[in-house]
Amino acid sequence: SDVNKCSFINDFNTFCVEELANFIPEVCVIGLKDASYQSFPEEVPTDSQTEDDLKKSCLEKQQKIQIQYENPEKFENLKIIKMKGINVEPGVLRATGRCLKLYPTITTLRLENCNLTYIEIDIIANILTHTAVITDLCLNGNPVRQMNYFILLQETNLQYLSLCLCNINDEGVKLISNELKYSDYTTNTLIGLNLTHNRITCAGVKFLAEALRTNRSVISLSLAGNRIQDQGVGFIAEVLQKFPLFHEECIERRCRNITRLLKRQSFLDEQVKIVKNAQVSSNSKQGIIKSVMPKKTFSASRDTKKGGSQILSSTKRTSATKESNTTLEKRNCKARGEMRKIDLETICGPHHWKKKIHILICRKVTPEDGSLWCVGNFHLSHLNLAYNRFGLVGVKAFHTAVIYQDKLLHNTRRGLLRLGLQGNPIPEFCTELPELLEIINNRYYSINDITGNNEDSPKTSISSVKRRSSSRQSSSIRKSNSATLK
């Protein structure tokens, strides 16, 4: 009965048949309150159920598509579509895209371990560009040999993209970084990028750092579980501080300024024509009024309440001229407003926000020593580099960058606020680590106290970082000892 009441299930099954899908997975409905980050909750076998039966039931559950409503009893406000462990065919994806057009409240699409290929990635990118409702996309556990994930960032409204366990190497990161360069808020709205547990080395981090020089939309970046060493950490730390613009960035800055000035000049020319036409029309109207109206006209009206006193009212000749002046002033004000709008749109895009002016045109780029210098990337606030391969040199690089940001951004919601360093081979005698973590924790919790956020998020403690790094070192020593004994 619930299946018949849910219109999404009926529409999805109909579209799968029309798209000639060979296998139509079953759809189940859950509520947002009952859902968690795990696609399927863990179960404990009963007395009459063996472990093999439990595995079989789990596999059967994994063949189902989960849809999550805010109000599952009334099937209102569908928010999330989750697929896990399903061999998703192109027909199923096309049917899902047709459902997204009928249900614009869906914002999250999760396809985990679905054996996707470059064909399905292309279909997903086509769905994102034509529907523009999905803002959160998760493709964890879908390694694609062609690594065409970058097309998911072309003319889409994605804000969060998760590509965990996708075997992305440095070439794949380069393709993604090219889409993040020179990001305008019209073409790129990505806020969070998850590249955890891939095959990214220092060369790939260099491409990401080059993108972060001009990208001011990415706030959260996760690179945990990769192969990043001290050199790669230094590339990111340099972007967080003051850096000089490259030659190609200076050329891009000039091009953006020229396009802004050209648009401004064309708008000015149009407004001059409109004002001239308005003045000609107002002058012609005044001439007609002067020729038709007499010099003075008096109208007498007798008021009975005041005992028959006559009140003379003369018509004003200047009413027409005042009306024309007011219309001209309104048009001038409108023109000035449109001028500011053009400046903001060319700098920030049509959906402009305050304090989000592109770095190449804003005042934070200043000339110094014969070159243009940028103040640094203060928009990246969450960075996860846990379980990589950097040590003392990388910690020192972050220590310098955090001290620089703390001097300029004290008690502000900008700059690096969360930093994951667990599981790296950091030596115990590193004196910069305690000060680094203390500055970050103090800035994060002082901002929450100012803004009234009483979040119970755990602090990054020195003991946890050293404990996990030492355990990793001890495990590597045990492996080397066993190898020598063999």
mmCIF file of N, CA and C in Angstrom, residues 387-443:
data_model
loop_
_atom_site.group_PDB
_atom_site.id
_atom_site.type_symbol
_atom_site.label_atom_id
_atom_site.label_comp_id
_atom_site.label_asym_id
_atom_site.label_seq_id
_atom_site.Cartn_x
_atom_site.Cartn_y
_atom_site.Cartn_z
ATOM 1 N N TYR A 387 46.938 10.747 7.828
ATOM 2 C CA TYR A 387 47.411 9.487 7.266
ATOM 3 C C TYR A 387 48.064 9.680 5.900
ATOM 4 N N ASN A 388 49.021 10.618 5.855
ATOM 5 C CA ASN A 388 49.854 10.807 4.684
ATOM 6 C C ASN A 388 51.304 10.498 5.073
ATOM 7 N N ARG A 389 52.279 11.121 4.415
ATOM 8 C CA ARG A 389 53.678 10.740 4.615
ATOM 9 C C ARG A 389 54.584 11.941 4.885
ATOM 10 N N PHE A 390 54.061 13.006 5.470
ATOM 11 C CA PHE A 390 54.901 14.169 5.760
ATOM 12 C C PHE A 390 55.239 14.202 7.249
ATOM 13 N N GLY A 391 56.301 14.957 7.554
ATOM 14 C CA GLY A 391 56.776 14.990 8.928
ATOM 15 C C GLY A 391 57.090 16.386 9.420
ATOM 16 N N LEU A 392 58.304 16.581 9.894
ATOM 17 C CA LEU A 392 58.689 17.829 10.568
ATOM 18 C C LEU A 392 58.664 19.026 9.631
ATOM 19 N N VAL A 393 59.140 18.861 8.412
ATOM 20 C CA VAL A 393 59.192 19.989 7.471
ATOM 21 C C VAL A 393 57.789 20.470 7.126
ATOM 22 N N GLY A 394 56.868 19.546 6.930
ATOM 23 C CA GLY A 394 55.495 19.935 6.636
ATOM 24 C C GLY A 394 54.825 20.661 7.782
ATOM 25 N N VAL A 395 55.070 20.215 9.002
ATOM 26 C CA VAL A 395 54.492 20.887 10.173
ATOM 27 C C VAL A 395 55.043 22.302 10.300
ATOM 28 N N LYS A 396 56.327 22.484 10.033
ATOM 29 C CA LYS A 396 56.918 23.823 10.095
ATOM 30 C C LYS A 396 56.305 24.753 9.043
ATOM 31 N N ALA A 397 56.037 24.214 7.865
ATOM 32 C CA ALA A 397 55.418 25.034 6.815
ATOM 33 C C ALA A 397 54.026 25.498 7.235
ATOM 34 N N PHE A 398 53.229 24.601 7.809
ATOM 35 C CA PHE A 398 51.901 25.001 8.288
ATOM 36 C C PHE A 398 52.004 25.947 9.473
ATOM 37 N N HIS A 399 52.989 25.755 10.307
ATOM 38 C CA HIS A 399 53.178 26.634 11.469
ATOM 39 C C HIS A 399 53.405 28.074 11.016
ATOM 40 N N THR A 400 54.235 28.272 10.003
ATOM 41 C CA THR A 400 54.491 29.618 9.478
ATOM 42 C C THR A 400 53.235 30.223 8.870
ATOM 43 N N ALA A 401 52.484 29.403 8.113
ATOM 44 C CA ALA A 401 51.274 29.909 7.467
ATOM 45 C C ALA A 401 50.198 30.279 8.481
ATOM 46 N N VAL A 402 50.030 29.484 9.534
ATOM 47 C CA VAL A 402 48.991 29.757 10.535
ATOM 48 C C VAL A 402 49.324 31.002 11.342
ATOM 49 N N ILE A 403 50.588 31.204 11.661
ATOM 50 C CA ILE A 403 50.983 32.422 12.382
ATOM 51 C C ILE A 403 50.718 33.659 11.530
ATOM 52 N N TYR A 404 50.993 33.579 10.231
ATOM 53 C CA TYR A 404 50.725 34.692 9.323
ATOM 54 C C TYR A 404 49.229 35.011 9.275
ATOM 55 N N GLN A 405 48.394 33.969 9.173
ATOM 56 C CA GLN A 405 46.950 34.196 9.115
ATOM 57 C C GLN A 405 46.406 34.707 10.440
ATOM 58 N N ASP A 406 46.968 34.237 11.548
ATOM 59 C CA ASP A 406 46.457 34.658 12.851
ATOM 60 C C ASP A 406 46.710 36.145 13.107
ATOM 61 N N LYS A 407 47.785 36.683 12.571
ATOM 62 C CA LYS A 407 48.065 38.116 12.733
ATOM 63 C C LYS A 407 47.077 38.979 11.963
ATOM 64 N N LEU A 408 46.654 38.503 10.786
ATOM 65 C CA LEU A 408 45.754 39.297 9.952
ATOM 66 C C LEU A 408 44.284 39.015 10.207
ATOM 67 N N LEU A 409 43.959 37.820 10.672
ATOM 68 C CA LEU A 409 42.555 37.381 10.760
ATOM 69 C C LEU A 409 42.191 36.991 12.177
ATOM 70 N N HIS A 410 42.559 37.794 13.141
ATOM 71 C CA HIS A 410 42.269 37.453 14.530
ATOM 72 C C HIS A 410 40.776 37.640 14.801
ATOM 73 N N ASN A 411 40.139 36.597 15.395
ATOM 74 C CA ASN A 411 38.711 36.610 15.742
ATOM 75 C C ASN A 411 37.824 36.863 14.535
ATOM 76 N N THR A 412 38.154 36.267 13.421
ATOM 77 C CA THR A 412 37.310 36.337 12.226
ATOM 78 C C THR A 412 37.037 34.933 11.728
ATOM 79 N N ARG A 413 35.955 34.776 10.987
ATOM 80 C CA ARG A 413 35.554 33.470 10.472
ATOM 81 C C ARG A 413 36.223 33.207 9.127
ATOM 82 N N ARG A 414 37.491 33.434 9.028
ATOM 83 C CA ARG A 414 38.232 33.207 7.800
ATOM 84 C C ARG A 414 39.583 32.599 8.144
ATOM 85 N N GLY A 415 40.215 32.041 7.132
ATOM 86 C CA GLY A 415 41.495 31.395 7.368
ATOM 87 C C GLY A 415 41.326 29.941 7.777
ATOM 88 N N LEU A 416 42.433 29.266 8.025
ATOM 89 C CA LEU A 416 42.431 27.853 8.371
ATOM 90 C C LEU A 416 41.944 27.673 9.803
ATOM 91 N N LEU A 417 40.824 26.944 9.956
ATOM 92 C CA LEU A 417 40.208 26.743 11.261
ATOM 93 C C LEU A 417 40.267 25.293 11.739
ATOM 94 N N ARG A 418 40.336 24.343 10.829
ATOM 95 C CA ARG A 418 40.427 22.930 11.185
ATOM 96 C C ARG A 418 41.504 22.281 10.331
ATOM 97 N N LEU A 419 42.387 21.514 10.949
ATOM 98 C CA LEU A 419 43.509 20.889 10.265
ATOM 99 C C LEU A 419 43.700 19.476 10.808
ATOM 100 N N GLY A 420 43.623 18.487 9.913
ATOM 101 C CA GLY A 420 43.813 17.091 10.306
ATOM 102 C C GLY A 420 45.224 16.622 10.014
ATOM 103 N N LEU A 421 45.950 16.225 11.062
ATOM 104 C CA LEU A 421 47.343 15.798 10.931
ATOM 105 C C LEU A 421 47.575 14.403 11.485
ATOM 106 N N GLN A 422 46.543 13.688 11.892
ATOM 107 C CA GLN A 422 46.726 12.397 12.536
ATOM 108 C C GLN A 422 47.309 11.381 11.552
ATOM 109 N N GLY A 423 48.094 10.450 12.114
ATOM 110 C CA GLY A 423 48.593 9.343 11.323
ATOM 111 C C GLY A 423 49.788 9.652 10.457
ATOM 112 N N ASN A 424 50.420 10.813 10.621
ATOM 113 C CA ASN A 424 51.608 11.162 9.848
ATOM 114 C C ASN A 424 52.860 10.918 10.699
ATOM 115 N N PRO A 425 53.988 10.598 10.073
ATOM 116 C CA PRO A 425 55.218 10.328 10.833
ATOM 117 C C PRO A 425 55.864 11.599 11.370
ATOM 118 N N ILE A 426 55.179 12.254 12.289
ATOM 119 C CA ILE A 426 55.693 13.489 12.893
ATOM 120 C C ILE A 426 56.523 13.113 14.129
ATOM 121 N N PRO A 427 57.751 13.564 14.239
ATOM 122 C CA PRO A 427 58.583 13.188 15.401
ATOM 123 C C PRO A 427 58.064 13.816 16.685
ATOM 124 N N GLU A 428 58.370 13.190 17.810
ATOM 125 C CA GLU A 428 57.882 13.676 19.101
ATOM 126 C C GLU A 428 58.574 14.959 19.541
ATOM 127 N N PHE A 429 59.780 15.221 19.049
ATOM 128 C CA PHE A 429 60.496 16.430 19.458
ATOM 129 C C PHE A 429 60.084 17.655 18.634
ATOM 130 N N CYS A 430 59.037 17.555 17.854
ATOM 131 C CA CYS A 430 58.582 18.693 17.042
ATOM 132 C C CYS A 430 57.972 19.754 17.965
ATOM 133 N N THR A 431 58.649 20.875 18.112
ATOM 134 C CA THR A 431 58.173 21.939 19.005
ATOM 135 C C THR A 431 57.129 22.822 18.354
ATOM 136 N N GLU A 432 57.030 22.819 17.041
ATOM 137 C CA GLU A 432 56.048 23.675 16.353
ATOM 138 C C GLU A 432 54.638 23.101 16.402
ATOM 139 N N LEU A 433 54.516 21.791 16.586
ATOM 140 C CA LEU A 433 53.197 21.160 16.573
ATOM 141 C C LEU A 433 52.274 21.651 17.688
ATOM 142 N N PRO A 434 52.725 21.744 18.959
ATOM 143 C CA PRO A 434 51.813 22.239 19.999
ATOM 144 C C PRO A 434 51.318 23.658 19.738
ATOM 145 N N GLU A 435 52.209 24.538 19.308
ATOM 146 C CA GLU A 435 51.790 25.916 19.039
ATOM 147 C C GLU A 435 50.850 25.991 17.847
ATOM 148 N N LEU A 436 51.107 25.180 16.827
ATOM 149 C CA LEU A 436 50.240 25.148 15.649
ATOM 150 C C LEU A 436 48.824 24.739 16.018
ATOM 151 N N LEU A 437 48.675 23.649 16.754
ATOM 152 C CA LEU A 437 47.348 23.177 17.146
ATOM 153 C C LEU A 437 46.670 24.126 18.119
ATOM 154 N N GLU A 438 47.445 24.756 18.977
ATOM 155 C CA GLU A 438 46.866 25.700 19.937
ATOM 156 C C GLU A 438 46.282 26.926 19.231
ATOM 157 N N ILE A 439 47.003 27.443 18.237
ATOM 158 C CA ILE A 439 46.504 28.614 17.504
ATOM 159 C C ILE A 439 45.218 28.267 16.764
ATOM 160 N N ILE A 440 45.193 27.114 16.112
ATOM 161 C CA ILE A 440 44.004 26.722 15.343
ATOM 162 C C ILE A 440 42.818 26.483 16.262
ATOM 163 N N ASN A 441 43.035 25.767 17.366
ATOM 164 C CA ASN A 441 41.931 25.498 18.297
ATOM 165 C C ASN A 441 41.416 26.777 18.949
ATOM 166 N N ASN A 442 42.309 27.685 19.316
ATOM 167 C CA ASN A 442 41.878 28.935 19.938
ATOM 168 C C ASN A 442 41.065 29.784 18.963
ATOM 169 N N ARG A 443 41.503 29.851 17.709
ATOM 170 C CA ARG A 443 40.761 30.637 16.731
ATOM 171 C C ARG A 443 39.393 30.023 16.467
#
